[in-house]
mmCIF file of C-alpha atoms and ligand atoms in Angstrom:
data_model
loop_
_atom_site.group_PDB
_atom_site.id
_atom_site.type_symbol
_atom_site.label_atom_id
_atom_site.label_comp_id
_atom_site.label_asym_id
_atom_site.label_seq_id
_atom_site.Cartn_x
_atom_site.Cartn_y
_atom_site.Cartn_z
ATOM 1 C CA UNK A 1 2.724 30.285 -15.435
ATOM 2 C CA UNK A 2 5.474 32.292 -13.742
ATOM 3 C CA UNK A 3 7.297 29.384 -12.109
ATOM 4 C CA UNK A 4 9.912 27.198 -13.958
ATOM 5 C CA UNK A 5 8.109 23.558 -14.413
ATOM 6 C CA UNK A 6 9.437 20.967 -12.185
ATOM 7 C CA UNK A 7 9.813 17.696 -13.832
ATOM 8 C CA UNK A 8 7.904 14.445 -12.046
ATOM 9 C CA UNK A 9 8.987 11.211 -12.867
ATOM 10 C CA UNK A 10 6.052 8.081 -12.207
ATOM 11 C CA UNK A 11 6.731 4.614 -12.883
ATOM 12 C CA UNK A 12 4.334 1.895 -13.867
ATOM 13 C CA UNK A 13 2.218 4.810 -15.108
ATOM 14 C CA UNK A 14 -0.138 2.533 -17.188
ATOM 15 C CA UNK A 15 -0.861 1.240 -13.959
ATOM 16 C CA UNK A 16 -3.347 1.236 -10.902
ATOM 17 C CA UNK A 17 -1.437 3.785 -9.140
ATOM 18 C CA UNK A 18 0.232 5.546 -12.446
ATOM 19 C CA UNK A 19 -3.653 6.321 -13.445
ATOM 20 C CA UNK A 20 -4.899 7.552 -10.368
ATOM 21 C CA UNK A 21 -1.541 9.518 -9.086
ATOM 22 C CA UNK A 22 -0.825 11.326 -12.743
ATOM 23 C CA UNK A 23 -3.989 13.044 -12.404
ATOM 24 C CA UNK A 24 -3.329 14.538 -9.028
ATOM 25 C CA UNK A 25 -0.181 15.575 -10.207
ATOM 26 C CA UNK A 26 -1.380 17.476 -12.922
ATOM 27 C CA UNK A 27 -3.672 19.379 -10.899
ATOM 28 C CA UNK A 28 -1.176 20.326 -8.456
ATOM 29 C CA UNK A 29 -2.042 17.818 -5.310
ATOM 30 C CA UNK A 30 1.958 17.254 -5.800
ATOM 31 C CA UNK A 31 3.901 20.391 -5.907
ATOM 32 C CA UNK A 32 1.203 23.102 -5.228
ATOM 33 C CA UNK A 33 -1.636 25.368 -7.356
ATOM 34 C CA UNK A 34 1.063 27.282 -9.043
ATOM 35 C CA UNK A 35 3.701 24.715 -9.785
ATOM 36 C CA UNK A 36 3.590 23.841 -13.384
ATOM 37 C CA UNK A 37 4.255 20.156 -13.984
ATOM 38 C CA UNK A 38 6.434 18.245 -16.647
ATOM 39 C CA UNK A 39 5.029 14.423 -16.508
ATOM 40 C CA UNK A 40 7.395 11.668 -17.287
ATOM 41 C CA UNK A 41 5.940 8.825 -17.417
ATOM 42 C CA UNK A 42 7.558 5.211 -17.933
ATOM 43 C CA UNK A 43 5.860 1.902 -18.071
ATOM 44 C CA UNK A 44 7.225 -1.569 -19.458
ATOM 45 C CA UNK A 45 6.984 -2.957 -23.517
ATOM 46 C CA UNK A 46 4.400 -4.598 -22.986
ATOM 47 C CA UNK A 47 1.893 -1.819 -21.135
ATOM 48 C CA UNK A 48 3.243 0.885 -24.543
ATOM 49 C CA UNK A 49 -0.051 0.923 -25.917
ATOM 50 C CA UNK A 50 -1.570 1.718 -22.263
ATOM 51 C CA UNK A 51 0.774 4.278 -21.296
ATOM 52 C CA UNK A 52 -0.076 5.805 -24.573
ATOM 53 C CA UNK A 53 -3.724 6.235 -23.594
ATOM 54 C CA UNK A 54 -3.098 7.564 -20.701
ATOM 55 C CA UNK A 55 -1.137 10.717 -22.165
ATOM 56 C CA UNK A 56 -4.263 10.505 -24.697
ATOM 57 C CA UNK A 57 -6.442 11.007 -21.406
ATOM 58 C CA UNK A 58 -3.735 13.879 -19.916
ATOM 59 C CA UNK A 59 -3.400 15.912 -23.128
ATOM 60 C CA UNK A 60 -7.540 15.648 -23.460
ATOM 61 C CA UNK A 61 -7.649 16.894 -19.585
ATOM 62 C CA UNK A 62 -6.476 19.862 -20.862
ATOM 63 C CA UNK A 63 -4.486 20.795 -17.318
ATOM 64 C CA UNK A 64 -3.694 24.590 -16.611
ATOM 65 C CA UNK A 65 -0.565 23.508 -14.797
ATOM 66 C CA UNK A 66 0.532 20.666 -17.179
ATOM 67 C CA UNK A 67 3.281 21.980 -19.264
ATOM 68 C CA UNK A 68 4.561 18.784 -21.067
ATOM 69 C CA UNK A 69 4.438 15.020 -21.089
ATOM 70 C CA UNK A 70 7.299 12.261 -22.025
ATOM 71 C CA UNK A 71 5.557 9.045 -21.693
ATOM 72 C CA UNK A 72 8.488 6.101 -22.721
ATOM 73 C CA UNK A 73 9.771 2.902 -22.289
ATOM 74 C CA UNK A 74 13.058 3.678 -21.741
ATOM 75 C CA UNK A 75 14.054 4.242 -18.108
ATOM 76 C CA UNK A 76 17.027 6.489 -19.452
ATOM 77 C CA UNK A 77 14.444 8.903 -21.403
ATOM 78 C CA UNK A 78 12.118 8.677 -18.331
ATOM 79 C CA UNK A 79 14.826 9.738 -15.543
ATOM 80 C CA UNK A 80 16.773 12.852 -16.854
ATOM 81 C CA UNK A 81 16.401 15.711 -15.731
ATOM 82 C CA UNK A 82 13.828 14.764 -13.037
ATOM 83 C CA UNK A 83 13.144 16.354 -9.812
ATOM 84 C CA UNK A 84 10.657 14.237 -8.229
ATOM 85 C CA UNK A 85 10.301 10.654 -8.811
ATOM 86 C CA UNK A 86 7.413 8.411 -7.505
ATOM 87 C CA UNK A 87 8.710 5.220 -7.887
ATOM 88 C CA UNK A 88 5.584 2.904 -8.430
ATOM 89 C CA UNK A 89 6.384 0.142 -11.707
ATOM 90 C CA UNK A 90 6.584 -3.320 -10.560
ATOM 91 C CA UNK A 91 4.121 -6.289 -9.532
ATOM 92 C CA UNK A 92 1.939 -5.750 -7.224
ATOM 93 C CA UNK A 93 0.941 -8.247 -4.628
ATOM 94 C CA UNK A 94 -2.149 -10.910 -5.702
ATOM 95 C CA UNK A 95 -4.813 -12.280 -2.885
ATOM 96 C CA UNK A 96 -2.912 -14.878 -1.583
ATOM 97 C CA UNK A 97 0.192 -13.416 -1.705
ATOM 98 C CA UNK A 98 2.909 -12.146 1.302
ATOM 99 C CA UNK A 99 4.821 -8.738 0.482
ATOM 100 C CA UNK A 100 8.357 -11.433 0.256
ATOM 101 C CA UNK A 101 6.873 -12.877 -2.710
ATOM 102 C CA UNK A 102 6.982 -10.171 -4.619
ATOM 103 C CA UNK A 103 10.444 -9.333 -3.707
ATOM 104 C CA UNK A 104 12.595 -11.450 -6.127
ATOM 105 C CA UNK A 105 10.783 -9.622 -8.917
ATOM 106 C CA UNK A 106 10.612 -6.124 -7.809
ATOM 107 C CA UNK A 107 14.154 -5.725 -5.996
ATOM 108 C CA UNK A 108 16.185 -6.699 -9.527
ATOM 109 C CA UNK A 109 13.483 -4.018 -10.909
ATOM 110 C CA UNK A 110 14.686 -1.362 -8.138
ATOM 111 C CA UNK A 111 18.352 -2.040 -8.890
ATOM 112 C CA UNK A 112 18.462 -1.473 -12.655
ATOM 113 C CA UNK A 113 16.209 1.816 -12.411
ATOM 114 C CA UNK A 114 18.723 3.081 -9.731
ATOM 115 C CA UNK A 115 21.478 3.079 -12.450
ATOM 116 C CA UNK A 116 18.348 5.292 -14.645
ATOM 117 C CA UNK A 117 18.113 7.726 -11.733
ATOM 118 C CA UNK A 118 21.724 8.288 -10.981
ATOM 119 C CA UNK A 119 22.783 8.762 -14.505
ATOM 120 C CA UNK A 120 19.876 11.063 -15.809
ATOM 121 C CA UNK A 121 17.916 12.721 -12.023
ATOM 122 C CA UNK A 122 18.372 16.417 -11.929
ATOM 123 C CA UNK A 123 20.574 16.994 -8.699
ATOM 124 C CA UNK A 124 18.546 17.182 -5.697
ATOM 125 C CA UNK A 125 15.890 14.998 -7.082
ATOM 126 C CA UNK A 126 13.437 13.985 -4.475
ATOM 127 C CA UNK A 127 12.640 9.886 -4.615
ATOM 128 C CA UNK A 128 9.712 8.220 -3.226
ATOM 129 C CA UNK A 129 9.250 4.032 -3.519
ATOM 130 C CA UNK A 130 5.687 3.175 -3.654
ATOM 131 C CA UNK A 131 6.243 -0.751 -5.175
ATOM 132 C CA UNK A 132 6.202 -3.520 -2.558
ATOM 133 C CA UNK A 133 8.204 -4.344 -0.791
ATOM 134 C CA UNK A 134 8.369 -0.453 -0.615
ATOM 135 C CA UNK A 135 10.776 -0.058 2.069
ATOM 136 C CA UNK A 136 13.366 -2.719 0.767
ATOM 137 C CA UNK A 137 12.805 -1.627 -3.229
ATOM 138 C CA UNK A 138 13.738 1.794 -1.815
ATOM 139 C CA UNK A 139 16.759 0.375 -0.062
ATOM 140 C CA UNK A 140 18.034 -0.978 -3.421
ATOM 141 C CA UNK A 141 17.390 1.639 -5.111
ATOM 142 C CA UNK A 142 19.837 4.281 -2.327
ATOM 143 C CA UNK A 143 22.225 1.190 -2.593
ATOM 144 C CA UNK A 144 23.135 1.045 -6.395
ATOM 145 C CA UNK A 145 22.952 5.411 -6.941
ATOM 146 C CA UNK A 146 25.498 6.387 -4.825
ATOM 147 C CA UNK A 147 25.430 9.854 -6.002
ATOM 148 C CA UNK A 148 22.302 10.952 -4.756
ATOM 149 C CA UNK A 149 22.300 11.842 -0.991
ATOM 150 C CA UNK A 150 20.738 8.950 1.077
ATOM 151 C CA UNK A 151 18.329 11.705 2.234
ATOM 152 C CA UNK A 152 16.592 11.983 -0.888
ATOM 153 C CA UNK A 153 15.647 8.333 -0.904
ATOM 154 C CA UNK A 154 12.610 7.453 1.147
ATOM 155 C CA UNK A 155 9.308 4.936 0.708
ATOM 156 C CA UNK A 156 5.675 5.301 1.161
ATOM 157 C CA UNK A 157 4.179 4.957 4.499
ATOM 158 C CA UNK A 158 2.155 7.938 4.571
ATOM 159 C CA UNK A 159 -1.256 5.382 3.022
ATOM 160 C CA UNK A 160 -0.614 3.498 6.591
ATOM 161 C CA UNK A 161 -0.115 6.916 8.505
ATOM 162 C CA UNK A 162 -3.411 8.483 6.444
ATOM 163 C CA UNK A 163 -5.154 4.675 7.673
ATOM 164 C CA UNK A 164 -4.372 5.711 11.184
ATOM 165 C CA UNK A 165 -5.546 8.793 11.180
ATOM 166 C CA UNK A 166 -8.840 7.696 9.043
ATOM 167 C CA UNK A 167 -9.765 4.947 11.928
ATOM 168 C CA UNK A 168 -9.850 7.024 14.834
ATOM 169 C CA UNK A 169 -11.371 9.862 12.579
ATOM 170 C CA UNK A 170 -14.217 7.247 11.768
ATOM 171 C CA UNK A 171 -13.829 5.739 15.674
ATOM 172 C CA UNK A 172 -14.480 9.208 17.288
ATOM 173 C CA UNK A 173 -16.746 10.767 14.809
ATOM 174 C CA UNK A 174 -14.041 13.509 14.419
ATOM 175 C CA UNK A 175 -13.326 14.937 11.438
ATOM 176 C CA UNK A 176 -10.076 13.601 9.975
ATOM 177 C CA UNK A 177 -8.789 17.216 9.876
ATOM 178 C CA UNK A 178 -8.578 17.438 13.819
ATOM 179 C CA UNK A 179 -6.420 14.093 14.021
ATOM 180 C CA UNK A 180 -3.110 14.444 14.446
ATOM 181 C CA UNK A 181 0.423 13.121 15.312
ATOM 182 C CA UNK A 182 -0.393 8.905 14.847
ATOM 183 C CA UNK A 183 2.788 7.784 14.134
ATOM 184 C CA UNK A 184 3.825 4.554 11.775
ATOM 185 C CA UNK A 185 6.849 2.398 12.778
ATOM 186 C CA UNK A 186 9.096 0.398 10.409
ATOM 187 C CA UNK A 187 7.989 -1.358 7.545
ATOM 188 C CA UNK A 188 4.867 -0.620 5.318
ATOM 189 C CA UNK A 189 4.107 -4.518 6.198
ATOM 190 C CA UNK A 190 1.679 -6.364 8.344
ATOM 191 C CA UNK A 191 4.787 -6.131 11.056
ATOM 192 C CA UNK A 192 4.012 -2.087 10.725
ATOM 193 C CA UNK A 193 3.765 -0.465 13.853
ATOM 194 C CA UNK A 194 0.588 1.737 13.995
ATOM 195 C CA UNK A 195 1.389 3.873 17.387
ATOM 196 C CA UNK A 196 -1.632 6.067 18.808
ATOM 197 C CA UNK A 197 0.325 6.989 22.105
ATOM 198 C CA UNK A 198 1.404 10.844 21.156
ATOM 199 C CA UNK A 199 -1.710 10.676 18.824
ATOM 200 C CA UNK A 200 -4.505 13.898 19.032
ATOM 201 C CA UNK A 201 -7.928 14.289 18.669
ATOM 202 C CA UNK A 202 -9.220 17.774 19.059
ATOM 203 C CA UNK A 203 -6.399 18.763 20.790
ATOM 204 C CA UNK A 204 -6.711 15.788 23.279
ATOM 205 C CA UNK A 205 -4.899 12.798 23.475
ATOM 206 C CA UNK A 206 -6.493 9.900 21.373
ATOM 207 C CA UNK A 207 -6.515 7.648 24.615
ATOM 208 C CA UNK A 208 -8.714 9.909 26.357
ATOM 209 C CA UNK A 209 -11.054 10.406 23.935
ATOM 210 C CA UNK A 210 -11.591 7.130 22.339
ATOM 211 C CA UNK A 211 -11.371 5.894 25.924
ATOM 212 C CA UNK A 212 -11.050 2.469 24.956
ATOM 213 C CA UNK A 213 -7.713 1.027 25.322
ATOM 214 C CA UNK A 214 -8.435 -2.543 24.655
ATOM 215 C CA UNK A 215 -9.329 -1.783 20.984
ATOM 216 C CA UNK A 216 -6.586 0.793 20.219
ATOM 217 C CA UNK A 217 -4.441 -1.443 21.289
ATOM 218 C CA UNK A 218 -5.431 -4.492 19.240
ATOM 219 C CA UNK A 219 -8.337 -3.795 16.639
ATOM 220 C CA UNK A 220 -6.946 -0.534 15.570
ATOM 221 C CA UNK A 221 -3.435 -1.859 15.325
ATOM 222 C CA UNK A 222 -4.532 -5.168 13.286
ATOM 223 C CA UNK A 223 -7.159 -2.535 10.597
ATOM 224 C CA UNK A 224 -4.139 -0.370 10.029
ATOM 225 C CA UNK A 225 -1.402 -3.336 9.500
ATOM 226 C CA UNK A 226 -4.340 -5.567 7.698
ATOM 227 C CA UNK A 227 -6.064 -2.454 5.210
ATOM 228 C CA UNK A 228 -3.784 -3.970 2.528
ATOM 229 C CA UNK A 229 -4.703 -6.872 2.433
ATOM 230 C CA UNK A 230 -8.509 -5.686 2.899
ATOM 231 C CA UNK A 231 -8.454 -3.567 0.352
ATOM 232 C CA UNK A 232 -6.894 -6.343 -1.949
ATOM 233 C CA UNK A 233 -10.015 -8.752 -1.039
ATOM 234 C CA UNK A 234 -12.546 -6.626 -1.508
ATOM 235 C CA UNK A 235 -11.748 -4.998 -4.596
ATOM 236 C CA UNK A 236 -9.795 -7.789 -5.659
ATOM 237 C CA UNK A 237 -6.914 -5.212 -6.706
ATOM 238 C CA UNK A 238 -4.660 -3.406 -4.463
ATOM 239 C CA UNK A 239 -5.668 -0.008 -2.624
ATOM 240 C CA UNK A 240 -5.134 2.876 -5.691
ATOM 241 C CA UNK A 241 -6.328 6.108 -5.391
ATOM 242 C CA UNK A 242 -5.327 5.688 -1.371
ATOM 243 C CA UNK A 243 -2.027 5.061 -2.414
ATOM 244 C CA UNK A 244 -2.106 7.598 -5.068
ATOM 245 C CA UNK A 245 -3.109 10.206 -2.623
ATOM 246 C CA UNK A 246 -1.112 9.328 -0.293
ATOM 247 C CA UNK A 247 2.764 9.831 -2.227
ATOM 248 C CA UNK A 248 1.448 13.241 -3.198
ATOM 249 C CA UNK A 249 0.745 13.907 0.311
ATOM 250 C CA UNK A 250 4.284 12.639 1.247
ATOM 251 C CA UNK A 251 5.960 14.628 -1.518
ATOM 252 C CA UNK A 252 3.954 17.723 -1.044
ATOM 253 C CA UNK A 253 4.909 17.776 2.682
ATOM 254 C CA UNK A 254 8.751 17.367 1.922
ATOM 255 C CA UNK A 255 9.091 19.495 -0.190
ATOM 256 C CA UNK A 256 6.400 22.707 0.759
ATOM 257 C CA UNK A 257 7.053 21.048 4.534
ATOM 258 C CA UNK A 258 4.927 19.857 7.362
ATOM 259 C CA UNK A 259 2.460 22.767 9.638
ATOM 260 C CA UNK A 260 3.453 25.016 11.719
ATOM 261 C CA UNK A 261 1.730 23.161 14.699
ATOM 262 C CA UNK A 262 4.844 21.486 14.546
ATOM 263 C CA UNK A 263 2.321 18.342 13.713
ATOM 264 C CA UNK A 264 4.617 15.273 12.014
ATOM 265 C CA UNK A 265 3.988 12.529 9.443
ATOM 266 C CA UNK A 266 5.257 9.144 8.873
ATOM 267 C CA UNK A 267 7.746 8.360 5.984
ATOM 268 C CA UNK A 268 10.337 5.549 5.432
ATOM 269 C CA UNK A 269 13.506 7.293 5.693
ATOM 270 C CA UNK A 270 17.400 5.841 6.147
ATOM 271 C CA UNK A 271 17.382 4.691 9.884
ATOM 272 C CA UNK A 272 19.799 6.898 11.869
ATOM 273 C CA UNK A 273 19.336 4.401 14.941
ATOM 274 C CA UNK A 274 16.875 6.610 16.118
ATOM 275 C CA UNK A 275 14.559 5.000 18.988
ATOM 276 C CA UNK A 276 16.715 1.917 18.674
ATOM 277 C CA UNK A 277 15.629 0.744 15.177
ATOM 278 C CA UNK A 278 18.245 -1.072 12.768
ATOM 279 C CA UNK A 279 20.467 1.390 11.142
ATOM 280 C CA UNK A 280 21.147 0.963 7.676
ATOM 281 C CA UNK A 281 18.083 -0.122 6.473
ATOM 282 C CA UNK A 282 14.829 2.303 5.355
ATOM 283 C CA UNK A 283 12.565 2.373 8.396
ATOM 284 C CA UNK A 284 9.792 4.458 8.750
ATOM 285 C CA UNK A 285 9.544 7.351 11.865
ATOM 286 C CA UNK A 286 7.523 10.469 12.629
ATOM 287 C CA UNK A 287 9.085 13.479 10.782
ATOM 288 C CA UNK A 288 8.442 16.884 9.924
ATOM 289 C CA UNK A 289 9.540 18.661 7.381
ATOM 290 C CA UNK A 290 11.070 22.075 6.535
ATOM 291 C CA UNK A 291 13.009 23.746 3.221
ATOM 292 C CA UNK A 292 12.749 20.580 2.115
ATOM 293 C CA UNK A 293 14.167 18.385 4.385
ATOM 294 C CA UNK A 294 12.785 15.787 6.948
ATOM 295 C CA UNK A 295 14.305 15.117 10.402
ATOM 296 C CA UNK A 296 12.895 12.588 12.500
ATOM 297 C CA UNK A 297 10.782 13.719 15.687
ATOM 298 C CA UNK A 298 13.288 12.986 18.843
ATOM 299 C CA UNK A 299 12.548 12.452 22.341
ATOM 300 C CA UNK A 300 9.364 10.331 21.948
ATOM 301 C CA UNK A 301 8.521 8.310 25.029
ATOM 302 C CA UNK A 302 8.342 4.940 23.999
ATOM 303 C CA UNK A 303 6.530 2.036 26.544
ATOM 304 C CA UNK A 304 7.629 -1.502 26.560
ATOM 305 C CA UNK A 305 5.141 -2.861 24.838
ATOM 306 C CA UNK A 306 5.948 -0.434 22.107
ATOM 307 C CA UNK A 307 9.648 -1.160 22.315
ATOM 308 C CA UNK A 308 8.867 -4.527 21.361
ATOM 309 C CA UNK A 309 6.386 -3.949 18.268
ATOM 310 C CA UNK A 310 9.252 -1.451 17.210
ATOM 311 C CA UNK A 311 11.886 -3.990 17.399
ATOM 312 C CA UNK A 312 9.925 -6.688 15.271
ATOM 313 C CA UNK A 313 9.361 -4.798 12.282
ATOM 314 C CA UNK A 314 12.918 -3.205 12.529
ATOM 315 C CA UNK A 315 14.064 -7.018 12.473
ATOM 316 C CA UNK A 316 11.712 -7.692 9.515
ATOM 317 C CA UNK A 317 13.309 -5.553 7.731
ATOM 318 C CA UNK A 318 16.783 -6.121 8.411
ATOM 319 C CA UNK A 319 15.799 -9.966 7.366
ATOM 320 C CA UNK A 320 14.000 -8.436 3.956
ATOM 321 C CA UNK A 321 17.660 -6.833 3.238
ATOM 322 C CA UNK A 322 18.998 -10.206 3.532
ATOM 323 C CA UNK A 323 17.029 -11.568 1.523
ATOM 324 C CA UNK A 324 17.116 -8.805 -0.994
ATOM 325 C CA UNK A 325 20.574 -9.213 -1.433
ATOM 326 C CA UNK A 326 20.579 -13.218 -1.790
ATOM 327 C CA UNK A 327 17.676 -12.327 -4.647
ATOM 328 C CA UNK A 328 20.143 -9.758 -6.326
ATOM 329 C CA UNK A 329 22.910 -12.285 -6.205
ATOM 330 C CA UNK A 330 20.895 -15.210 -7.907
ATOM 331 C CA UNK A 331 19.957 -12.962 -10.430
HETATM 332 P P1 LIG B 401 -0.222 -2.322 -11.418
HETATM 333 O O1 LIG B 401 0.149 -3.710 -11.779
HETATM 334 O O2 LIG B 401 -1.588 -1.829 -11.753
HETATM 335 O O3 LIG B 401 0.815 -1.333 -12.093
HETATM 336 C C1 LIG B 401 2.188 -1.550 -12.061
HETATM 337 C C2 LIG B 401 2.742 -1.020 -13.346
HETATM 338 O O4 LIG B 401 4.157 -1.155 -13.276
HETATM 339 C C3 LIG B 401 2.260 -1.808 -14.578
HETATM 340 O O5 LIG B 401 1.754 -0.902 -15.557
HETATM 341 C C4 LIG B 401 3.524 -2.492 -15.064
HETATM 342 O O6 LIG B 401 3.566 -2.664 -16.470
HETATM 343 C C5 LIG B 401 4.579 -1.520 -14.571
HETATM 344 N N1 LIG B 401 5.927 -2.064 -14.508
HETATM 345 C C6 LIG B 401 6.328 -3.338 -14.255
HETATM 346 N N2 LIG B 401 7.656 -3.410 -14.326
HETATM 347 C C7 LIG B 401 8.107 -2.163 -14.616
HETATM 348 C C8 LIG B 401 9.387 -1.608 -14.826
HETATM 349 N N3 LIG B 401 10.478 -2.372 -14.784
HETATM 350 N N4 LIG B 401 9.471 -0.302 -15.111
HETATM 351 C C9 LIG B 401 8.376 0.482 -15.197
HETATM 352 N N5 LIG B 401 7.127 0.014 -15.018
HETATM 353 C C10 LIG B 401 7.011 -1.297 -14.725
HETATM 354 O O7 LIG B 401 0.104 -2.132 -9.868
HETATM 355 P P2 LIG B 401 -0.393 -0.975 -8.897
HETATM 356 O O8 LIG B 401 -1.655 -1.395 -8.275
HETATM 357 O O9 LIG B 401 -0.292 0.336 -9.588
HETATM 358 O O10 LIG B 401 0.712 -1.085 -7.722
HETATM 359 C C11 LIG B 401 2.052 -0.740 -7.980
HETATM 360 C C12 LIG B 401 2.940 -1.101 -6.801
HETATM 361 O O11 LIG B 401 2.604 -0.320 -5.656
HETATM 362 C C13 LIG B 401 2.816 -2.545 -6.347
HETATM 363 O O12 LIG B 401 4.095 -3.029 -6.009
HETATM 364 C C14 LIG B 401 1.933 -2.448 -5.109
HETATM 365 O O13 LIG B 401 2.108 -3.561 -4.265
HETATM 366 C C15 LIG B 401 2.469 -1.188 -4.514
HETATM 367 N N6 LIG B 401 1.624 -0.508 -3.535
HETATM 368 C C16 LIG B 401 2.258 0.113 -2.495
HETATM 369 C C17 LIG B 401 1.536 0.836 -1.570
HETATM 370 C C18 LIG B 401 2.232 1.565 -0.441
HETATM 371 O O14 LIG B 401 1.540 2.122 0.415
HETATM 372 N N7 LIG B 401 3.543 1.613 -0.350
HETATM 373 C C19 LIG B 401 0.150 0.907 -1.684
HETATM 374 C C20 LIG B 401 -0.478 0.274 -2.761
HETATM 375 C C21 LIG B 401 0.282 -0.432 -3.684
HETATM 376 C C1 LIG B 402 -1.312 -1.467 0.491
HETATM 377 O O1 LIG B 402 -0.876 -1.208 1.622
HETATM 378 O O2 LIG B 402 -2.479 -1.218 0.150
HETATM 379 C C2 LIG B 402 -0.397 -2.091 -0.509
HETATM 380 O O3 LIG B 402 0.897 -2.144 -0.034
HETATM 381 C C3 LIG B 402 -0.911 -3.377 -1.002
HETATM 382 C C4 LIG B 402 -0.365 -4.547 -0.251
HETATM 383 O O4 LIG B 402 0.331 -5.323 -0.896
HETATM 384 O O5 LIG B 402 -0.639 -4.680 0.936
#
C-alpha cells in the first residue's frame, strides 16, 4: 500500500445502508483500487452489539485495502480525523410514512453530529447526508459546523439520478453505460424533479430515441419520484444496496471527478440561485466535478413546464427548512 489511508466516516453502520455501503468501501468502490481505507464506523447504544458484528464480518473479509477499523458509539471517537463522511444514522421512513415525519427525529440527530464533525473532521473533509430528509439533515448539519466550507456539505441524490438513468436504460434496451446527462432537480422527495430534456442515449437525445413524450413526461417522472416508496413496499424496507451504491458513486466522482465527456451528475449542493432555485437551502443540480470540487452545469435551457416542477420542489424545501428549524426550537 503506497498511499497514505484516507479515513471514512459511516453512520448508522449497523444499519441497512451501513452493511451494504462498508463493504464497497473496503473494496475501493469509494476512493479507488489503490486507496487504502480507515473505516469509522458509529452506530447508537442500543445497535453496540450489531456494529460489533459487523467489524467481526470486515476483519473476517480480510480486505487488501482495509487498513484499520474504529467502530464506536461515540460520535466524538467516530469524527476525528475523518476525510470522508457518509452521513447515513437515523430513522428511516416506514410504509405509511411521508419524508416530514421523519424530520423531527432526524434533524435534532443532524444538529448534534455537526458539533462531532466540526470539532474532530480532518480539514477538507468531504460530507455526504444520506438520512431522510437528506437534503434538510444536510442543511442542519452546514448550519451548526461553521468551520467547514459550505462546499463540502452536500446530500444524496445520485440513487434518484442512477433511477433515471436505469429507466430509460431498461425503456430503450440500452445499456445503462450509454445513458447520460438525466439531470435531478431539488429535493430527494416525491417533489424531485427527474429532467430527461439534455438527457443521451447513444449519443442521441433521449426524446428522440424513446420517441414517446407522453410517458417521459409523466410515467418516467412519477417511477423516478415514486422508486422510494416502491422499493419500501415491496421489500418492506427501504432501497439499500441502491443507496449504498449510489453515495460511493457520489463520493468517488467528487473527489477522483466526473469524465472527460464533460458528462454531469446530480448532487444536493448549497443553492447558489442557480436556474432560479431558493438560495440558501441544499438543492440538488447537474454538476461535474474536477480536483475535487463540483460546480453546477450553467446555461441549461429550461422550458416552462420545467420552470414550474423546478420551482415546487425548490419551495418544498424552503418549507422543510422552516419546519426544521421550528423542530430544532421545540427540542
Ligand atoms: P436503518 O434503520 O437500517 O439504519 C439506520 C441506523 O442508524 C441504525 O443502525 C440506527 O441505530 C442508526 N442510528 C440512529 N440514530 C443514530 C445516531 N444518532 N447516530 C448514529 N447512528 C444512528 O436505516 P437504513 O435503511 O440504513 O436508512 C438510513 C437512512 O437513509 C434513512 O433515513 C433512510 O430514509 C435514508 N435513505 C436515504 C436515501 C437517499 O437516497 N438519500 C436512500 C435510502 C435510504
Ligand atoms: C429512497 O429514495 O429509497 C429513500 O429515500 C427511501 C425513502 O424514504 O423514500
Amino acid at each position: 500500500m503506497s498511499k497514505a489511508p484516507k479515513r471514512v466516516l459511516v453512520t448508522g453502520a449497523a444499519g441497512q445502508i451501513g452493511y451494504a455501503i462498508c463493504p464497497m468501501i473496503a473494496r475501493g468502490a469509494m476512493l479507488g483500487p489503490d486507496q487504502p481505507v480507515i473505516l469509522h464506523m458509529l452506530d447508537i447504544e442500543p445497535a453496540k452489539t450489531a456494529l460489533e458484528g459487523v467489524r467481526m464480518e470486515l476483519v473476517d473479509a480480510s480486505y487488501p485495502l482495509l487498513a484499520g477499523i474504529v467502530a464506536t458509539t461515540d460520535a466524538e471517537e467516530a469524527c476525528k480525523g475523518v476525510d470522508v463522511a457518509v452521513m447515513v444514522g437515523g430513522f428511516p421512513r416506514k410504509a405509511g410514512m411521508e419524508r416530514k415525519d421523519v424530520m423531527s427525529k432526524n434533524v435534532a440527530i443532524y444538529k448534534a453530529q455537526a458539533a462531532a464533525l466540526e470539532k474532530g473532521a480532518a480539514p477538507g473533509c468531504k460530507v455526504v447526508v444520506v438520512a431522510n430528509p437528506a437534503n434538510t439533515n444536510s442543511l442542519i448539519l452546514g448550519e451548526n459546523a461553521p468551520s467547514i466550507p459550505k462546499e463540502n456539505i452536500t446530500c444524496l441524490t445520485r440513487l434518484d439520478h442512477n433511477r433515471a438513468l436505469g429507466q430509460l436504460s431498461e425503456r430503450s434496451a440500452t445499456h445503462v453505460s450509454k445513458v447520460k446527462n438525466a439531470i435531478i432537480w431539488g429535493n430527494h422527495s416525491s417533489t424531485q424533479y427527474p429532467d430527461v430534456n439534455h438527457a443521451t442515449i447513444d449519443g442521441k437525445p433521449a426524446r428522440e430515441v424513446i420517441g414517446d413524450d407522453a410517458y417521459l413526461d409523466g410515467e418516467f417522472v412519477s417511477c423516478v419520484q415514486q422508486r422510494g416508496a416502491a422499493i419500501i413496499k415491496a421489500r418492506g424496507l427501504s432501497s439499500a444496496l441502491s443507496a449504498a451504491s449510489s453515495a460511493c458513486d457520489h463520493i468517488r466522482d467528487w473527489v477522483l471527478g466526473t469524465p472527460a465527456d464533460g458528462s454531469w451528475v446530480s448532487m444536493g449542493v448549497y443553492s447558489d440561485g442557480s436556474y432560479g432555485a431558493p438560495k440558501g437551502v441544499i438543492y440538488s443540480f447537474p454538476v461535474t466535478c474536477k480536483d475535487g470540487q463540483w460546480s453546477i452545469v450553467q446555461g441549461l435551457s429550461i422550458d416552462e413546464a420545467s420552470a414550474t416542477k423546478m420551482k415546487a420542489t425548490g419551495e418544498e424545501l424552503v418549507e422543510e427548512k422552516a419546519l426544521a428549524m421550528e423542530c430544532l426550537a421545540d427540542a
